[in-house]
Amino acid sequence: NCCTIDWFFPWPEEGLIAVAGQQLADIGLEEALQKSVIDQCMQFQVKTQVMSARFQAEVNRFNYVTPTSYLELISTFKKLLNVKKDEVGSAKSRYEVGLGKLLSCAEDVAVMEVELTDLQPVLKQKTGEVEELIKVLDKESADAAVTKEKCAQDEAVAKEEADKTNEMKTSCEADLAEALPALESAVSALKSLTKGDITEMKAMKNPPKGVKLTMEGVCIMMEIKPDKVTAEDGKGKVDDYWKPSTKLLGDPNFMQKLLDYDKDNIDPKIIAKIRPYIANPDFVPAVIEKQSKAATGLVKWVRAMEVYDKVAKVVEPKRIALKQAEDDLKVMMEGLAEKQAALKQVLDKIAELEANFKKANDEKESLANQVDSCEKKLVRAGKLISGLGGEKTRWTENVKTLGEEFTNVTGDVLVSSAIVAYLGVFSSTYRDDFVTEAVKDVRTKGIPGSATVQLEKVLGNPVQIRDWNLQGLPRDTLSIDNAIIMSKSRRWPLMIDPQGQANKWIRNMEKDNQPGVFKLSQSDFIRNLETCVQYGRPVLLENVGETIDSILEPLLTKAVYKSGGSNVINIGDSAVEYHDDFKLYLTTKLPNPHYAPEVSTKVVLINFTITPVGLSDQLLGITVEVERNDLEQERQRLVIQNAGFKKQLSQIEDKILKMLSEAGGDILEDEELINTLSASKVTSNEIGIALEAAEKTEAVINDTRMKYTPYPERGSLLFFCIAELRNIEPMYQYSLDWFINLYIASMKDSWPEEGAPMPEVEERVEDLIKHFTYSLYRNVCRSLFEKDKLLYSFLVCTRLMLSLDQINTPELSFLLSGVGGVLQGQQPIKPADWVPDRSWTEMLQASLLPGFSDLPGEFTANLSKWLEVYDSTDPAAMQMPGKAHEKYNAFQKICILRCLRPDKVVPVVQQLVIDEMGQQYVEPPPFDLKLSYEDSSPISPLIFVLSPGADPNAALIQFADSFGVKLESLSLGQGQGPIAQRMIDDAIDRGTWVVLQNCHLAPSWMPSLEAKVEGFSLERAHPQFRLWLTSYPSDKFPVAILQNGVKMTLQPPKGIRANMLNTYFVMEEGYFHGCKKGKELKKLHFGLAFFHALLQERRKFGPLGFNIPYEFTESDLKICQTQLQMFLDEFDVIPWEALRYTAGETNYGGRVTDGHDRRTTATMLFDFYNPEVVKDGYSFSESGNYLVPPGDPTLEETREHLRGFPLLESPEVFGLHENANITCARSETYALFDSMLLLMPKGGGGGGR
């Protein structure tokens, strides 16, 4: 079955309070305040649910308030409260420190001035004392200098003798220093040898060469003779020390003998024998060490003995000479010491004088330094006070403001968190209502908070917001709030963006980060998404529908997990490494999407629908750019420059405050700090002067720009008129890009001709407004059904009047609904039976409005006169009785006419449009296929919005033939989608035309068509290619195609005049010139066209017109036109019977199934196919308003003749009584007003389930 259980129930208030209580338990608020905050959180959830119901009732938009929204509120509040407190507290503290330093500096100045006055005489006295000391010191120093000089001469002689003695001593010590280390090293090495080391050497049967060489040296030193052995080559004998060496090594006292060796009396022969060994490179400890430890010690000993012997023979004579020199020096030094003692007394006295001088001089210097420091500090203080003194007032004000902010931070952040959590999807009116009520509730509960809360001030960063604006974010409050909500929410944003404003902004903002811009319909979407997630590139997902692909769920819920030390997320079947810099933005072009609650929990919905203020600002920029390009470029340059200046000023102020807060102790001591602060302030002043000059220039430019304001304001008003038409008909969709292109084209098309004088700005703006308003009217009208063309004119007219305060909203609402409010108490009784009950009720309703409070009384007082108005065939032309004629304006009179004669309201509405806007706004231009084609491009489809009986196929085939283009047609339905795609692919390359008929019959294939059309590009498409689509109105038709395509409706124009003008608009002179009886053909064709219009318009009378409604079409007229021309060519005498039969019985009559209707049609035809018609002055009605054109008119003359016909026809032209129009006209009035009501916000009345 088709039943679905609605499991979605809101949380009870107790549950909301419990959750908030648990989540906010550790937030650090006082108990009473925390309780109020928790209660307010619950109130936000409940009130948003109520507002969502009102939102749906009034503007038919859906919003679901889920537990996720509530948790978002709490988490946002927790996250932002302490951050905001720290931010405000830190800023306040820095300003307070800065102010404290300035105030301290000012106080120090007064103290230092007194100090400086006291120090001056003391410094003068001390300077005198120092000068006296200098004189005494100079005299004593001169006497000491003589004594010192004599002593110095003796010292020089003694020094010379001492130097000689020291030189001798040094020479001896140097010679000994050469031998003693080697000797000590050898003794140390010998002592380190063990018995085992000696035994090991002794046991060697075939000792290494180094060991043998060592022992030879030892044997020579010990005067042990070698054995004579045979040489290795067998020739002769050689010395062999090894056997004697082993005997020596075997001596138990061997080591002691070496230590006790008489080194002072070595035989010169031994030294002569040992020196060749000393010169041998293999006879060194480093080489021997590699072969034997024991041998190393022995080789060191041998070498040491040789060195000691050499040195001892040189040193001994030097020792004897040194002893004599030292004795002589001692006698000399004793004499010198006496002289030095005498000199010391003199020098001590001078030192005492110098100490006294130094002390006095230091005191003088200290005083001078104090004076200098004091003077410098005064200079620095002057710099600081003059530099930053101007900031004192502003900083004081900032401290006060930040103090208030700090006090109110809890309430302000709470309300701001509610805005972030709940209000993204709502329009500005609802947001304002919510915030106003929320602020009131917060303050009532005793939660400290500001009287007004603006998200921009609480959570916004001015520098960041300026950057956003420069990147394309509209400057209106709603858009700025949206950007802040997006930046503060923990969920990814899904932006409702029918005009593409958010899309452009995101692209510009993320431009440097190489964003991936994708659509779900792209075949490689998943692969591209994975790449962006992996490398941390932002993704902009465009044209999201009302459902979101489940493959995105892990991304939307941020289901990141750890795997192998990396953050990973699942996309489809793949696990992809998740980069922390990844961002996801989703946008939809659907103007009023209905997202299910499960979508609302995963994303933050943000309504980026453009606002009138935002659009007006944008259009002003475009206007000035086109009209005064130099001005706009200079303004944009200044905006960017000024934004940079303000950023620099902010950074400099931050730097100054930071330096002041970090400066320890007395800042006047820190010259570098003062200079840096002064330089910063100088830079700041220079920037301030440049900024002021730039802002003055910008103000001048803005004054000139503002002169163009009425044009963009009109543009903004008109855009919102056409944007709301979708509420009447889903096919009435218009994109902002299309609107802006038309807006710019209007400026270019209305430019004065070359050589013509340039009008003044005010005059030019007036011309632009007139040109664009009508240009838009013409373009919009071709896409509207006939019933809605007057509606559009009336909508624009009333919006203009509202904007100019010529009418008010309550009166307009009454005109449309007949309701002025709720009647209370006893009401006056209907004054006469002739007054319809509905009329009297509506008059009483009108009396609830201030302007109509006396209406029932005035009506009763002039009852007989009002009866005349009621009975009149043209009540609008009559003067209203009593004071009513003068008291009520034209619009209020229409309200009264609605009560009394609703059947006569439409003509009066038309007249109101004519009076306010002009005649052309009630005369829709005829349908022109060629003009529509010229407005299209290979990438913008042409869409026929069909109505019953309309078939554009014949006209399209003829049009294609006139261009010489091949036209391929396909009627959509089940299984036709792939065929259509192949046809489009083929045509886009070959430059042919494709017609896809009845798109409403293939709703499931429409997303594929949308993806196909979005993939069109001017680079790939053949310039001649066009895609033509036909469809009955359908809410499944892709919005993107409707917004960017050229829409056309095929319906007979409303009214005889418009119908006939449409017939003659598509006619060509060749049709008449090709006939022998051209003049007669023109007259008879005029009658035929009138007959065709009459049949089509007669349907509006319902059963009074025809028993059964018939769909007479253009094809009926065309076949009759062909036959008429043929009969006049082939017959000398006009065959009236044949003409009447073919038209009345075959062509038109073929559709007529009712006998009475057939008789009516045939009778009517006699008025148009008879001999009198070809005569001048023949009238088609008794009124004489509808005459055949006189003479032999051209097509243009005939059209001009038709423009003289009445705008609205009376029933007499149809052969009906005047009263036949009442029911039809009343229905038309109520239909017009009901449609207009759909374009106005509805009041949220009570409802039940």
XYZ file of C-alpha atoms in Angstrom, residues 304-651:
348
model
C 116.594 8.237 25.819
C 120.183 7.375 26.866
C 121.503 8.709 23.559
C 119.525 11.978 23.891
C 120.541 12.456 27.554
C 124.192 11.976 26.764
C 124.072 14.518 23.980
C 122.343 17.148 26.164
C 124.388 16.590 29.355
C 127.669 17.491 27.588
C 126.242 20.820 26.360
C 124.409 21.861 29.566
C 127.174 21.558 32.214
C 129.315 24.633 31.161
C 126.114 26.667 30.918
C 125.194 25.755 34.516
C 128.467 27.140 35.924
C 128.035 30.475 34.023
C 124.368 30.703 35.177
C 125.343 30.417 38.882
C 127.732 33.419 38.650
C 125.114 35.554 36.772
C 122.407 34.849 39.404
C 124.678 35.948 42.273
C 125.454 39.288 40.532
C 121.766 39.900 39.821
C 120.782 39.401 43.489
C 123.062 42.261 44.666
C 121.651 44.564 41.931
C 117.990 43.758 42.804
C 118.481 44.559 46.512
C 119.601 48.092 45.621
C 116.670 48.490 43.223
C 114.129 47.369 45.867
C 115.089 50.300 48.139
C 114.530 52.805 45.336
C 111.148 51.143 44.456
C 109.989 51.418 48.084
C 110.601 55.168 47.952
C 108.749 55.412 44.637
C 105.810 53.420 46.041
C 105.249 56.025 48.776
C 105.040 58.716 46.118
C 102.719 56.620 43.916
C 100.460 55.671 46.843
C 99.948 59.345 47.548
C 99.080 59.978 43.885
C 96.760 56.911 43.890
C 94.952 58.337 46.911
C 94.526 61.660 45.121
C 93.344 59.862 41.971
C 90.854 57.788 44.007
C 89.465 60.959 45.532
C 89.322 62.516 42.070
C 87.647 59.416 40.581
C 85.051 59.337 43.337
C 84.251 63.013 42.873
C 84.291 62.679 39.100
C 82.025 59.574 39.238
C 79.585 61.494 41.377
C 79.696 64.328 38.858
C 79.254 61.853 35.939
C 76.380 60.122 37.742
C 74.646 63.440 38.260
C 75.305 64.380 34.611
C 73.940 60.992 33.516
C 70.852 61.471 35.653
C 70.308 64.896 34.126
C 70.923 63.501 30.624
C 68.661 60.499 31.258
C 65.977 62.789 32.609
C 66.225 65.044 29.550
C 66.189 62.054 27.173
C 63.213 60.500 28.963
C 61.365 63.807 28.683
C 62.106 63.832 24.941
C 60.960 60.182 24.605
C 57.880 60.854 26.698
C 57.138 63.781 24.429
C 57.490 61.500 21.404
C 55.270 58.835 22.964
C 52.590 61.229 24.150
C 52.547 63.234 20.906
C 52.586 60.017 18.847
C 50.040 57.983 20.785
C 48.246 60.739 22.653
C 45.648 60.880 19.880
C 44.872 57.220 20.505
C 44.012 57.827 24.143
C 40.383 58.823 23.512
C 39.814 56.030 21.005
C 41.517 53.418 23.194
C 39.480 54.566 26.205
C 36.305 54.204 24.123
C 37.464 50.788 22.922
C 38.143 49.632 26.499
C 34.637 50.745 27.461
C 33.059 49.038 24.428
C 35.095 45.850 24.940
C 34.183 45.896 28.626
C 30.496 45.935 27.677
C 31.166 43.217 25.086
C 32.924 41.094 27.706
C 29.994 41.485 30.073
C 27.495 40.607 27.319
C 29.541 37.855 25.680
C 27.451 34.966 27.099
C 24.132 36.217 25.719
C 25.613 37.448 22.435
C 27.435 34.169 21.739
C 24.318 32.189 22.710
C 22.145 34.087 20.210
C 24.903 33.925 17.567
C 25.218 30.162 18.082
C 21.472 29.852 17.500
C 21.840 31.805 14.253
C 24.647 29.452 13.130
C 22.726 26.323 14.155
C 19.214 27.184 12.945
C 18.869 30.212 10.686
C 20.977 29.365 7.615
C 17.950 28.251 5.594
C 15.706 31.228 6.492
C 15.384 34.507 4.607
C 16.294 37.839 6.217
C 12.757 38.677 7.481
C 12.523 35.453 9.463
C 16.070 35.797 10.762
C 15.374 39.333 11.994
C 12.173 38.210 13.735
C 13.972 35.293 15.406
C 16.953 37.384 16.561
C 14.742 40.185 17.916
C 12.695 37.701 19.943
C 15.811 35.752 21.000
C 17.562 38.888 22.322
C 14.437 39.814 24.256
C 14.180 36.298 25.784
C 17.884 36.193 26.688
C 17.754 39.519 28.512
C 14.469 38.604 30.236
C 16.102 35.443 31.645
C 18.896 37.543 33.143
C 21.566 36.294 30.765
C 23.903 39.258 30.132
C 23.602 40.269 26.482
C 23.512 43.261 24.108
C 20.281 45.066 23.217
C 20.871 44.154 19.558
C 22.886 41.201 18.291
C 24.497 41.198 14.861
C 26.332 38.068 13.789
C 28.805 40.206 11.823
C 29.857 42.068 15.004
C 29.881 39.077 17.374
C 31.583 36.426 15.240
C 32.791 38.376 12.190
C 36.325 39.500 11.426
C 36.238 42.882 9.589
C 39.428 42.157 7.604
C 38.167 38.723 6.535
C 34.753 40.143 5.597
C 36.441 42.815 3.424
C 38.417 40.048 1.700
C 35.204 38.082 1.141
C 33.563 41.158 -0.401
C 36.538 41.677 -2.709
C 36.262 38.000 -3.709
C 32.644 38.463 -4.823
C 30.517 37.987 -1.703
C 27.525 40.399 -1.926
C 27.791 43.185 0.633
C 24.305 42.799 2.137
C 23.903 41.598 5.735
C 22.253 38.298 4.765
C 25.169 37.239 2.552
C 27.785 38.239 5.145
C 25.869 36.329 7.844
C 25.705 33.331 5.501
C 29.488 33.386 5.060
C 29.998 33.552 8.843
C 27.543 30.667 9.412
C 29.464 28.656 6.823
C 32.830 29.387 8.478
C 31.635 28.645 12.041
C 29.527 25.538 11.445
C 31.114 22.108 11.970
C 29.065 20.667 9.059
C 29.815 21.183 5.359
C 27.565 23.832 3.768
C 24.823 23.097 1.221
C 23.977 26.471 -0.313
C 20.606 27.221 -1.883
C 21.981 29.357 -4.674
C 19.500 29.850 -7.532
C 21.345 32.915 -8.839
C 24.858 31.417 -8.576
C 26.156 34.143 -6.220
C 27.654 31.729 -3.692
C 29.116 29.631 -6.501
C 31.065 32.595 -7.908
C 32.232 33.663 -4.453
C 33.485 30.174 -3.491
C 35.354 29.874 -6.817
C 37.114 33.224 -6.258
C 37.783 32.622 -2.559
C 39.378 29.198 -3.146
C 41.068 30.168 -6.438
C 44.601 29.914 -5.024
C 43.870 26.439 -3.597
C 43.029 24.926 -7.034
C 39.428 23.949 -6.240
C 37.793 20.989 -7.976
C 34.441 22.089 -9.445
C 32.288 19.051 -10.219
C 28.726 17.874 -10.804
C 27.319 14.570 -9.621
C 26.384 13.805 -13.222
C 30.047 13.743 -14.366
C 31.334 10.267 -15.228
C 34.740 10.855 -13.577
C 33.312 12.589 -10.513
C 34.385 9.949 -7.944
C 37.957 9.728 -9.253
C 38.332 13.534 -9.158
C 36.804 13.687 -5.664
C 39.259 11.093 -4.337
C 42.179 13.112 -5.722
C 40.972 16.303 -4.011
C 40.394 14.535 -0.663
C 43.882 13.008 -0.828
C 45.730 16.247 -1.682
C 43.637 18.641 0.425
C 42.087 20.595 -2.464
C 38.631 22.128 -1.880
C 35.689 20.648 -3.814
C 32.709 22.656 -5.075
C 29.852 20.315 -5.941
C 27.368 22.134 -8.187
C 23.706 21.580 -9.093
C 22.928 19.211 -6.250
C 19.343 17.902 -6.381
C 16.893 17.258 -3.530
C 18.642 13.981 -2.719
C 22.375 13.481 -2.168
C 24.217 10.415 -3.456
C 24.929 7.972 -0.624
C 28.565 7.742 -1.784
C 29.075 11.216 -0.246
C 27.769 10.185 3.185
C 31.195 9.451 4.783
C 32.407 12.888 3.611
C 29.296 14.681 4.861
C 29.461 12.980 8.268
C 33.272 13.357 8.335
C 33.650 9.646 9.070
C 37.467 9.774 9.250
C 39.358 6.942 10.953
C 43.003 6.015 11.607
C 44.685 3.366 9.489
C 48.460 2.771 9.426
C 49.096 6.063 11.216
C 47.152 8.096 8.600
C 43.653 9.604 8.570
C 41.508 7.642 6.112
C 37.939 7.989 4.771
C 35.860 5.614 2.651
C 34.578 6.878 -0.706
C 32.579 4.118 -2.343
C 34.684 0.964 -2.190
C 37.954 2.872 -1.830
C 39.723 3.910 1.367
C 41.311 7.292 0.624
C 43.871 9.154 2.736
C 42.134 12.202 4.196
C 44.012 15.507 4.064
C 43.190 17.969 6.874
C 43.001 20.911 4.410
C 40.154 19.305 2.425
C 36.948 21.359 2.222
C 33.581 20.494 0.682
C 31.047 23.013 -0.618
C 27.691 21.990 -2.122
C 25.402 24.311 -4.108
C 21.981 23.837 -5.643
C 20.234 25.979 -8.236
C 16.804 24.831 -7.063
C 15.050 27.982 -5.787
C 12.907 26.116 -3.262
C 14.360 22.658 -2.609
C 12.730 20.263 -0.171
C 15.481 18.407 1.672
C 14.526 15.499 3.891
C 15.487 15.612 7.605
C 18.282 13.071 7.056
C 19.956 15.527 4.637
C 19.520 18.430 7.065
C 21.407 16.516 9.750
C 24.498 16.020 7.566
C 24.894 19.505 6.070
C 24.219 23.057 7.140
C 21.620 24.487 4.750
C 22.341 28.113 3.853
C 19.925 30.254 1.867
C 22.068 32.299 -0.534
C 19.084 33.541 -2.556
C 20.073 37.054 -3.500
C 18.504 39.956 -1.604
C 17.169 43.180 -3.138
C 19.932 45.199 -1.450
C 22.656 42.790 -2.604
C 21.359 42.704 -6.169
C 20.926 46.477 -6.311
C 24.570 46.932 -5.213
C 25.733 44.412 -7.799
C 23.707 46.021 -10.592
C 25.013 49.462 -9.617
C 28.572 48.177 -10.122
C 27.622 46.754 -13.531
C 25.816 49.964 -14.528
C 28.743 52.236 -13.689
C 31.172 49.772 -15.295
C 29.273 50.006 -18.592
C 28.294 53.665 -18.418
C 31.430 55.063 -16.732
C 34.086 52.379 -16.960
C 36.857 54.752 -15.842
C 34.911 55.622 -12.707
C 34.175 52.017 -11.754
C 37.754 50.879 -12.317
C 39.047 53.729 -10.161
C 36.470 52.905 -7.462
C 37.408 49.217 -7.460
C 41.093 50.172 -7.249
C 40.332 52.444 -4.314
C 38.205 49.808 -2.597
C 41.078 47.307 -2.803
C 43.649 49.972 -1.807
C 41.530 51.183 1.128
C 40.965 47.625 2.287
C 44.772 47.194 2.249
C 45.244 50.478 4.144
C 42.749 49.468 6.817
C 44.421 46.097 7.142
C 47.825 47.809 7.574
C 46.418 50.236 10.165
C 44.955 47.313 12.091
C 48.282 45.455 11.952
